[in-house]
Tab-separated table of C-alpha atoms in Angstrom:
chain	number	residue	atom	x	y	z
A	1	MET	CA	-34.335	39.739	8.124
A	2	GLY	CA	-32.325	38.223	5.261
A	3	ARG	CA	-28.643	37.204	5.470
A	4	GLY	CA	-25.954	40.064	4.433
A	5	LYS	CA	-24.387	39.632	1.106
A	6	ILE	CA	-20.967	38.169	1.575
A	7	PRO	CA	-18.235	40.015	-0.382
A	8	ILE	CA	-16.617	37.688	-3.074
A	9	LYS	CA	-12.757	37.930	-1.967
A	10	ARG	CA	-10.433	35.652	-0.422
A	11	ILE	CA	-11.187	34.669	2.879
A	12	GLU	CA	-7.818	35.715	5.098
A	13	ASN	CA	-9.068	33.558	8.253
A	14	GLN	CA	-7.434	29.936	7.246
A	15	THR	CA	-10.059	28.428	9.424
A	16	THR	CA	-13.149	29.892	8.079
A	17	ARG	CA	-11.514	29.506	4.593
A	18	GLN	CA	-11.645	25.864	5.125
A	19	VAL	CA	-14.837	25.846	6.531
A	20	THR	CA	-16.211	27.584	3.644
A	21	PHE	CA	-14.717	25.684	1.032
A	22	SER	CA	-15.981	22.276	2.327
A	23	LYS	CA	-19.563	23.491	2.352
A	24	ARG	CA	-19.561	25.174	-1.038
A	25	ARG	CA	-17.828	22.110	-2.586
A	26	ALA	CA	-20.684	19.769	-1.122
A	27	GLY	CA	-23.067	22.112	-2.597
A	28	LEU	CA	-21.169	22.488	-5.907
A	29	LEU	CA	-21.016	18.814	-6.171
A	30	LYS	CA	-24.664	18.405	-5.569
A	31	LYS	CA	-25.772	21.016	-7.943
A	32	THR	CA	-23.456	19.529	-10.587
A	33	HIS	CA	-25.215	15.791	-10.071
A	34	GLU	CA	-28.705	17.477	-10.261
A	35	LEU	CA	-27.942	19.217	-13.289
A	36	SER	CA	-26.321	15.954	-15.057
A	37	VAL	CA	-29.699	13.861	-14.084
A	38	LEU	CA	-32.066	16.719	-14.956
A	39	CYS	CA	-30.606	17.754	-18.117
A	40	ASP	CA	-28.903	14.365	-19.229
A	41	ALA	CA	-25.703	16.414	-19.261
A	42	GLN	CA	-22.124	15.067	-19.569
A	43	ILE	CA	-20.212	16.939	-16.666
A	44	GLY	CA	-16.488	16.597	-15.567
A	45	LEU	CA	-15.792	18.469	-12.642
A	46	ILE	CA	-12.270	18.597	-11.062
A	47	VAL	CA	-11.483	20.765	-7.870
A	48	PHE	CA	-8.295	21.329	-6.008
A	49	SER	CA	-8.165	22.711	-2.663
A	50	SER	CA	-5.466	25.153	-1.249
A	51	THR	CA	-3.883	22.280	0.414
A	52	GLY	CA	-3.649	20.645	-2.925
A	53	LYS	CA	-6.497	17.925	-1.925
A	54	MET	CA	-8.564	16.380	-5.329
A	55	CYS	CA	-12.104	16.197	-5.644
A	56	GLN	CA	-13.900	15.446	-8.704
A	57	TYR	CA	-17.337	14.469	-10.059
A	58	CYS	CA	-18.021	12.678	-13.456
A	59	THR	CA	-21.540	11.893	-15.126
A	60	GLU	CA	-21.929	8.127	-15.070
A	61	PRO	CA	-21.360	5.832	-16.645
A	62	LEU	CA	-18.718	7.813	-18.528
A	63	ARG	CA	-15.071	8.164	-16.882
A	64	MET	CA	-13.197	11.523	-16.199
A	65	GLU	CA	-10.734	10.225	-19.167
A	66	GLN	CA	-13.420	10.179	-21.804
A	67	ILE	CA	-14.915	13.486	-20.621
A	68	ILE	CA	-10.986	14.888	-21.122
A	69	GLU	CA	-10.876	13.394	-24.552
A	70	ARG	CA	-14.173	14.642	-25.847
A	71	TYR	CA	-12.893	18.153	-24.191
A	72	GLN	CA	-9.941	17.871	-26.356
A	73	LYS	CA	-11.496	17.091	-29.460
A	74	VAL	CA	-13.878	19.685	-29.143
A	75	THR	CA	-11.515	22.617	-28.590
A	76	GLY	CA	-8.695	21.040	-30.891
A	77	THR	CA	-6.223	21.088	-28.069
A	78	ARG	CA	-3.969	18.207	-26.959
A	79	ILE	CA	-2.079	17.799	-23.695
A	80	PRO	CA	1.549	17.497	-24.198
A	81	GLU	CA	3.215	13.997	-23.408
A	82	HIS	CA	5.816	14.319	-21.331
A	83	ASP	CA	9.044	12.715	-22.479
A	84	SER	CA	10.792	11.409	-19.672
A	85	ARG	CA	13.992	10.307	-21.516
A	86	GLU	CA	15.899	13.392	-20.979
A	87	GLN	CA	15.156	13.352	-17.437
A	88	LEU	CA	16.530	9.990	-17.238
A	89	TYR	CA	19.542	10.752	-18.951
A	90	ASN	CA	20.198	13.926	-16.778
A	91	GLU	CA	19.582	11.660	-13.714
A	92	LEU	CA	22.091	8.911	-15.107
A	93	ALA	CA	24.415	11.682	-15.610
A	94	VAL	CA	24.463	12.595	-11.885
A	95	LEU	CA	24.820	8.869	-10.724
A	96	LYS	CA	27.833	8.659	-13.056
A	97	LYS	CA	29.442	11.666	-11.656
A	98	GLU	CA	28.650	10.590	-8.092
A	99	THR	CA	30.141	7.360	-8.720
A	100	ARG	CA	33.317	8.717	-10.105
A	101	HIS	CA	33.749	10.727	-7.233
A	102	LEU	CA	33.344	7.939	-4.814
A	103	GLN	CA	35.604	5.835	-6.679
A	104	LEU	CA	38.493	8.698	-6.450
A	105	SER	CA	37.810	8.910	-2.922
A	106	MET	CA	38.048	5.264	-2.169
A	107	ARG	CA	41.848	5.445	-4.251
A	108	ARG	CA	42.630	8.143	-1.788
A	109	TYR	CA	42.158	6.077	1.040
A	110	THR	CA	43.862	3.160	-0.222
A	111	GLY	CA	46.992	5.349	-1.086
A	112	GLU	CA	46.658	5.126	-4.696
A	113	ASP	CA	46.472	8.069	-7.192
A	114	MET	CA	48.245	10.480	-4.322
A	115	SER	CA	50.299	12.896	-6.871
A	116	SER	CA	47.278	15.168	-7.923
A	117	ILE	CA	46.173	15.538	-4.051
A	118	PRO	CA	47.364	19.243	-2.621
A	119	PHE	CA	49.116	19.521	0.838
A	120	GLU	CA	45.552	20.703	2.418
A	121	GLU	CA	43.523	17.921	1.564
A	122	LEU	CA	46.604	15.311	2.144
A	123	THR	CA	46.478	16.960	5.747
A	124	GLU	CA	42.561	16.004	6.089
A	125	LEU	CA	42.820	12.624	4.851
A	126	GLU	CA	45.454	11.835	7.232
A	127	GLN	CA	43.464	12.806	10.099
A	128	GLU	CA	40.491	10.650	9.062
A	129	LEU	CA	42.356	8.166	8.721
A	130	GLU	CA	43.756	8.635	12.045
A	131	ARG	CA	39.959	8.771	13.298
A	132	SER	CA	39.090	5.717	11.515
A	133	VAL	CA	42.271	3.424	12.888
A	134	ASN	CA	41.473	4.634	16.448
A	135	LYS	CA	37.575	3.602	15.850
A	136	VAL	CA	38.968	0.221	14.571
A	137	ARG	CA	41.228	-0.081	17.695
A	138	GLU	CA	38.602	0.720	19.736
A	139	ARG	CA	36.105	-1.941	18.407
A	140	LYS	CA	39.058	-4.541	18.426
A	141	ASN	CA	39.684	-3.852	22.241
A	142	GLU	CA	35.652	-3.877	22.917
A	143	LEU	CA	35.737	-7.240	21.292
A	144	LEU	CA	38.915	-8.611	23.242
A	145	HIS	CA	37.430	-7.354	26.489
A	146	GLN	CA	34.060	-9.604	25.522
A	147	GLN	CA	36.264	-12.584	24.812
A	148	LEU	CA	38.250	-12.274	27.961
A	149	ASP	CA	34.979	-11.592	30.144
A	150	ASN	CA	33.335	-15.292	28.482
A	151	LEU	CA	36.958	-17.006	29.107
A	152	ARG	CA	36.686	-15.926	32.918
A	153	ARG	CA	33.038	-16.771	33.247
A	154	LYS	CA	33.959	-20.300	31.809
A	155	GLU	CA	36.979	-20.584	34.209
A	156	ARG	CA	34.426	-19.913	37.140
A	157	MET	CA	32.264	-22.517	35.890
A	158	LEU	CA	35.019	-24.965	35.616
A	159	GLU	CA	36.334	-24.270	39.034
A	160	GLU	CA	32.612	-24.837	40.465
A	161	GLU	CA	32.221	-27.865	38.967
A	162	ASN	CA	35.729	-29.151	39.985
A	163	SER	CA	34.816	-28.055	43.658
A	164	ASN	CA	31.386	-29.704	43.300
A	165	MET	CA	33.225	-33.015	42.457
A	166	PHE	CA	35.557	-32.488	45.107
A	167	ARG	CA	32.995	-32.489	47.863
A	168	TRP	CA	30.845	-34.952	46.650
A	169	ILE	CA	34.406	-37.294	46.399
A	170	GLN	CA	34.828	-36.247	50.064
A	171	ASP	CA	31.643	-36.944	51.179
A	172	HIS	CA	31.270	-40.584	49.644
A	173	ARG	CA	35.300	-41.246	50.633
A	174	ALA	CA	34.488	-43.157	53.732
A	175	ALA	CA	31.646	-45.270	51.932
A	176	LEU	CA	34.096	-46.375	48.993
A	177	GLU	CA	36.781	-47.159	51.659
A	178	TYR	CA	34.407	-49.308	53.495
A	179	GLN	CA	33.196	-50.999	50.462
A	180	GLN	CA	36.373	-51.629	49.341
A	181	ILE	CA	37.796	-53.245	52.683
A	182	ALA	CA	34.608	-55.334	52.485
A	183	MET	CA	35.437	-56.586	49.281
A	184	GLU	CA	38.970	-57.265	50.298
A	185	ALA	CA	37.890	-59.273	53.577
A	186	LYS	CA	35.409	-61.433	51.810
A	187	PRO	CA	38.069	-63.848	49.516
A	188	ALA	CA	40.452	-64.189	53.212
A	189	GLU	CA	37.099	-65.420	55.036
A	190	HIS	CA	36.387	-67.690	52.292
A	191	HIS	CA	39.520	-69.570	52.209
A	192	GLN	CA	39.644	-69.688	55.975
A	193	ILE	CA	36.334	-71.578	55.999
A	194	LEU	CA	37.391	-73.900	53.027
A	195	ASP	CA	40.696	-74.785	54.913
A	196	GLN	CA	38.503	-76.238	57.597
A	197	PHE	CA	36.847	-78.639	55.491
A	198	PRO	CA	39.992	-80.636	53.471
A	199	PHE	CA	37.761	-82.422	51.341
A	200	TYR	CA	35.216	-79.648	50.245
A	201	GLY	CA	34.519	-80.360	46.804
A	202	GLU	CA	35.357	-84.075	46.752
A	203	GLN	CA	34.287	-87.196	48.653
A	204	PRO	CA	36.477	-89.217	51.156
A	205	SER	CA	37.442	-92.629	49.320
A	206	SER	CA	38.349	-94.578	52.782
A	207	VAL	CA	37.614	-94.849	56.355
A	208	LEU	CA	41.288	-93.703	56.603
A	209	GLN	CA	40.471	-90.316	55.364
A	210	LEU	CA	37.539	-89.890	57.443
A	211	ALA	CA	39.922	-90.608	60.494
A	212	THR	CA	42.120	-87.921	59.380
A	213	ILE	CA	39.483	-85.065	59.698
A	214	PRO	CA	40.738	-83.021	62.599
A	215	PRO	CA	38.908	-83.063	65.573
A	216	GLN	CA	37.991	-79.467	66.029
A	217	LEU	CA	35.401	-80.170	63.482
A	218	HIS	CA	33.829	-82.812	66.215
A	219	PRO	CA	33.463	-80.625	69.386
A	220	TYR	CA	30.478	-82.653	70.254
A	221	HIS	CA	31.327	-86.500	71.403
A	222	LEU	CA	28.602	-89.149	71.872
A	223	GLN	CA	28.058	-90.856	75.344
A	224	LEU	CA	26.807	-93.889	75.861
A	225	ALA	CA	23.290	-93.611	78.044
A	226	GLN	CA	23.337	-94.880	81.130
A	227	PRO	CA	20.417	-97.351	82.082
A	228	ASN	CA	18.056	-96.514	84.299
A	229	LEU	CA	18.554	-99.242	86.984
A	230	GLN	CA	15.719	-98.316	88.862
A	231	THR	CA	13.831	-100.919	90.206
A	232	TRP	CA	10.036	-101.163	90.325
């Protein structure tokens, strides 16, 4: 049983239409390639889908521009060149107009050229300026609060460092005081020992000077040993 004949009309279902386009486009490109190879024909094929996607085929080693140029020579038609200067002039005029409008708006905000502004626009301008001032004040207060928080944080850090230093001094105060007392006591002991040696640093010049040495330096006195009178 053969396939039924498909009526040649637009397929209403979008999905079915897209599937049919993909299948038949592949078949069309295949047949175009076969025709070009078998018959040595120069073919240029351009297809646009309903979504705007383009696909093309051109007989190798030609390019699509060469095929189009040959078509124009044969048919005597020329594709009109698009002059973009007029479009550029129009865009430039629009930009100049917008720039002029922005300049006038800026002069209003600075208080210049106020004579031509009607009362309603002046009221609206005043409200806009008040809103701008409020935003500036909010931002200013926010920055001030941030600076204040930074100063408070720095103050807490300094207080903590001061407390740590004070605790360190308290912990080491006893050792420092003992070291200072020891350093002050050493010179006194040294002088006391030197006072006991009046000839420290010099040699006595005579026997008389030796006789003047205080008796406390000689706690031990020599005693004559008693002879052993035992008889054998």
